[in-house]
């Protein structure tokens, strides 16, 4: 999709395939520790696609080196507060999604979600959702989103499900709206020497 989300990058969430379009052959499944190296490679490939124009290459490289390593993905596989999903076509991984149960990382996110939901954390965040550029628009993002909705319910039945995406990424916003999310607030991330402005979105319908 070029999808994603993380802080300082914490998300720049992106998505690309149109909801409802059939995905290439394959399955969405929970990742295992054996997938960690390939998911980290996919993350390094796709993360720059989610960054706003003008993001410095050095800042993107630093984020990848410090936040998207195989060790991080192995830890997320085993964490009870996370769900790491992959789209597997039987030969390679075409995309991945990461969900997190907990409190938002900023006051702006917390305030927006509390006002919109009428409750305090924990919430479930769609922290990242990315698709290999070879299959953008082919339905992988939609398949991952369906898996993410199910995984969110497993992480916390009835908990609000939210994400953040860059305000300039209109393609991602369209995908998320089709997937049942709507904007409820904004936040600012500092990435290197630049401020990135994101929308906070909450899933309000199927």
Short mmCIF file of C-alpha atoms in Angstrom, two decimals:
data_model
loop_
_atom_site.label_atom_id
_atom_site.label_comp_id
_atom_site.label_asym_id
_atom_site.label_seq_id
_atom_site.Cartn_x
_atom_site.Cartn_y
_atom_site.Cartn_z
CA UNK A 1 0.00 0.00 0.00
CA UNK A 2 2.59 2.09 0.81
CA UNK A 3 1.11 1.80 4.15
CA UNK A 4 2.42 2.27 7.61
CA UNK A 5 2.53 3.85 10.95
CA UNK A 6 5.14 4.37 13.67
CA UNK A 7 6.13 7.42 15.74
CA UNK A 8 8.73 9.69 14.63
CA UNK A 9 7.71 7.91 12.01
CA UNK A 10 5.25 6.36 14.23
CA UNK A 11 3.20 6.42 11.45
CA UNK A 12 2.96 7.85 8.53
CA UNK A 13 0.48 5.15 7.91
CA UNK A 14 -0.10 4.32 4.31
CA UNK A 15 -2.24 2.10 2.24
CA UNK A 16 -2.72 1.55 -1.36
CA UNK A 17 -4.98 -1.16 -2.61
CA UNK A 18 -8.65 -0.41 -3.04
CA UNK A 19 -10.80 -2.08 -0.40
CA UNK A 20 -12.74 -5.05 -1.66
CA UNK A 21 -10.42 -5.85 -4.57
CA UNK A 22 -9.39 -9.52 -4.61
CA UNK A 23 -5.85 -10.10 -3.37
CA UNK A 24 -3.22 -12.14 -5.21
CA UNK A 25 -3.15 -15.83 -4.25
CA UNK A 26 -1.91 -16.29 -0.73
CA UNK A 27 -2.95 -16.10 2.88
CA UNK A 28 -2.85 -13.54 5.66
CA UNK A 29 -1.41 -15.21 8.73
CA UNK A 30 0.35 -14.45 11.99
CA UNK A 31 4.08 -14.01 11.48
CA UNK A 32 6.57 -16.31 13.16
CA UNK A 33 10.09 -15.66 14.38
CA UNK A 34 11.34 -17.29 11.19
CA UNK A 35 9.71 -14.47 9.20
CA UNK A 36 11.56 -11.71 11.04
CA UNK A 37 14.41 -11.19 8.58
CA UNK A 38 12.12 -11.12 5.53
CA UNK A 39 9.65 -8.77 7.19
CA UNK A 40 12.51 -6.45 8.17
CA UNK A 41 13.70 -6.48 4.55
CA UNK A 42 10.16 -5.67 3.39
CA UNK A 43 9.93 -2.89 5.97
CA UNK A 44 13.18 -1.35 4.74
CA UNK A 45 11.87 -1.46 1.17
CA UNK A 46 8.45 0.01 1.88
CA UNK A 47 9.01 2.50 4.71
CA UNK A 48 10.44 5.24 2.45
CA UNK A 49 7.32 4.98 0.27
CA UNK A 50 5.20 6.05 3.23
CA UNK A 51 7.22 9.14 4.06
CA UNK A 52 6.08 12.59 2.91
CA UNK A 53 7.96 14.28 0.06
CA UNK A 54 11.03 16.05 1.35
CA UNK A 55 11.81 13.56 4.12
CA UNK A 56 15.57 13.35 4.34
CA UNK A 57 17.10 10.03 3.24
CA UNK A 58 19.33 10.06 6.31
CA UNK A 59 16.28 10.29 8.60
CA UNK A 60 14.58 7.40 6.81
CA UNK A 61 17.73 5.30 6.97
CA UNK A 62 18.14 6.02 10.68
CA UNK A 63 14.56 5.02 11.40
CA UNK A 64 14.94 1.76 9.50
CA UNK A 65 18.24 0.96 11.24
CA UNK A 66 16.91 1.65 14.73
CA UNK A 67 13.21 0.74 14.58
CA UNK A 68 12.67 -1.87 11.87
CA UNK A 69 15.28 -4.54 12.55
CA UNK A 70 14.79 -8.33 12.58
CA UNK A 71 15.15 -8.17 16.36
CA UNK A 72 12.21 -5.78 16.62
CA UNK A 73 10.02 -8.02 14.47
CA UNK A 74 10.98 -11.13 16.46
CA UNK A 75 10.02 -9.32 19.65
CA UNK A 76 6.66 -8.25 18.21
CA UNK A 77 5.92 -11.85 17.17
CA UNK A 78 6.14 -13.04 20.78
CA UNK A 79 4.64 -9.99 22.54
CA UNK A 80 1.10 -10.42 23.92
CA UNK A 81 0.52 -6.71 23.29
CA UNK A 82 1.26 -6.98 19.55
CA UNK A 83 -0.05 -8.81 16.51
CA UNK A 84 2.23 -9.08 13.47
CA UNK A 85 0.48 -10.23 10.29
CA UNK A 86 1.97 -11.10 6.92
CA UNK A 87 0.51 -11.76 3.48
CA UNK A 88 2.24 -14.92 2.25
CA UNK A 89 1.83 -16.06 -1.38
CA UNK A 90 3.71 -19.29 -0.71
CA UNK A 91 6.98 -17.99 -2.12
CA UNK A 92 7.48 -14.58 -0.54
CA UNK A 93 5.84 -12.08 1.77
CA UNK A 94 3.85 -9.43 -0.10
CA UNK A 95 2.92 -7.23 2.85
CA UNK A 96 2.71 -6.94 6.61
CA UNK A 97 0.69 -5.24 9.33
CA UNK A 98 1.51 -4.56 12.97
CA UNK A 99 -1.05 -3.92 15.69
CA UNK A 100 -0.39 -2.69 19.23
CA UNK A 101 -2.64 -2.77 22.30
CA UNK A 102 -1.96 0.01 24.78
CA UNK A 103 -1.92 3.75 25.28
CA UNK A 104 -1.12 6.21 22.48
CA UNK A 105 2.32 7.76 22.40
CA UNK A 106 1.26 11.40 22.50
CA UNK A 107 -1.15 13.66 24.34
CA UNK A 108 -2.76 14.73 21.06
CA UNK A 109 -3.62 11.14 20.18
CA UNK A 110 -4.84 10.37 23.68
CA UNK A 111 -7.08 13.44 23.84
CA UNK A 112 -8.57 12.82 20.38
CA UNK A 113 -9.34 9.17 21.09
CA UNK A 114 -10.74 9.85 24.56
CA UNK A 115 -13.06 12.52 23.20
CA UNK A 116 -14.18 10.35 20.28
CA UNK A 117 -14.70 7.14 22.25
CA UNK A 118 -15.62 8.39 25.71
CA UNK A 119 -13.11 6.03 27.30
CA UNK A 120 -9.50 5.88 28.37
CA UNK A 121 -6.79 3.57 27.04
CA UNK A 122 -6.08 0.83 26.26
CA UNK A 123 -6.89 1.04 22.58
CA UNK A 124 -5.69 -1.07 19.65
CA UNK A 125 -3.53 0.77 17.13
CA UNK A 126 -2.84 -0.27 13.55
CA UNK A 127 0.77 0.81 13.80
CA UNK A 128 1.97 -0.33 10.37
CA UNK A 129 0.51 -1.68 7.17
CA UNK A 130 2.71 -1.98 4.09
CA UNK A 131 2.60 -3.77 0.75
CA UNK A 132 5.41 -4.67 -1.63
CA UNK A 133 5.50 -2.14 -4.48
CA UNK A 134 5.25 -4.94 -7.07
CA UNK A 135 1.65 -5.64 -6.03
CA UNK A 136 0.30 -2.20 -5.13
CA UNK A 137 -3.37 -1.91 -5.97
CA UNK A 138 -3.77 -5.67 -6.19
CA UNK A 139 -5.80 -6.27 -3.05
CA UNK A 140 -3.05 -7.20 -0.59
CA UNK A 141 -3.71 -4.13 1.57
CA UNK A 142 -7.42 -4.94 1.73
CA UNK A 143 -6.68 -8.54 2.71
CA UNK A 144 -4.27 -7.36 5.40
CA UNK A 145 -6.87 -4.91 6.70
CA UNK A 146 -9.45 -7.68 7.02
CA UNK A 147 -6.90 -9.70 8.96
CA UNK A 148 -6.05 -6.68 11.08
CA UNK A 149 -9.70 -6.16 12.06
CA UNK A 150 -9.85 -9.76 13.27
CA UNK A 151 -6.51 -9.44 15.08
CA UNK A 152 -7.65 -6.24 16.78
CA UNK A 153 -10.63 -8.10 18.24
CA UNK A 154 -8.27 -10.81 19.48
CA UNK A 155 -5.97 -8.26 21.13
CA UNK A 156 -8.86 -6.59 22.90
CA UNK A 157 -12.49 -7.37 22.19
CA UNK A 158 -14.47 -4.14 22.04
CA UNK A 159 -11.45 -1.85 22.30
CA UNK A 160 -11.35 1.15 19.95
CA UNK A 161 -9.28 0.50 16.82
CA UNK A 162 -7.29 3.46 15.51
CA UNK A 163 -4.35 4.57 13.38
CA UNK A 164 -2.56 7.68 12.18
CA UNK A 165 -1.58 8.67 8.66
CA UNK A 166 0.20 11.61 7.13
CA UNK A 167 -2.11 14.49 6.17
CA UNK A 168 -0.53 14.68 2.73
CA UNK A 169 -1.19 11.01 1.94
CA UNK A 170 -4.61 11.25 0.34
CA UNK A 171 -4.39 7.76 -1.15
CA UNK A 172 -3.92 6.24 2.29
CA UNK A 173 -6.77 8.31 3.70
CA UNK A 174 -9.12 7.08 0.95
CA UNK A 175 -8.18 3.48 1.70
CA UNK A 176 -8.77 3.92 5.42
CA UNK A 177 -12.12 5.63 4.89
CA UNK A 178 -13.22 2.68 2.73
CA UNK A 179 -12.09 0.43 5.57
CA UNK A 180 -14.37 2.15 8.09
CA UNK A 181 -12.06 4.77 9.65
CA UNK A 182 -12.74 8.47 10.08
CA UNK A 183 -10.56 11.36 11.24
CA UNK A 184 -11.01 12.36 14.89
CA UNK A 185 -7.90 14.48 15.48
CA UNK A 186 -4.37 15.41 14.50
CA UNK A 187 -0.85 15.00 15.80
CA UNK A 188 2.65 16.22 14.94
CA UNK A 189 5.70 13.96 14.74
CA UNK A 190 9.26 15.16 14.81
CA UNK A 191 11.34 13.19 12.28
CA UNK A 192 14.92 14.35 12.30
CA UNK A 193 14.71 18.11 11.81
CA UNK A 194 11.24 18.03 10.28
CA UNK A 195 7.70 18.12 11.64
CA UNK A 196 5.32 15.58 10.08
CA UNK A 197 1.61 16.31 10.45
CA UNK A 198 -0.72 13.31 10.76
CA UNK A 199 -4.42 12.63 11.04
CA UNK A 200 -5.66 10.41 13.85
CA UNK A 201 -8.36 8.04 12.54
CA UNK A 202 -10.78 5.81 14.44
CA UNK A 203 -12.65 2.84 12.99
CA UNK A 204 -16.32 3.66 13.44
CA UNK A 205 -18.02 1.22 11.05
CA UNK A 206 -17.38 -2.17 9.39
#
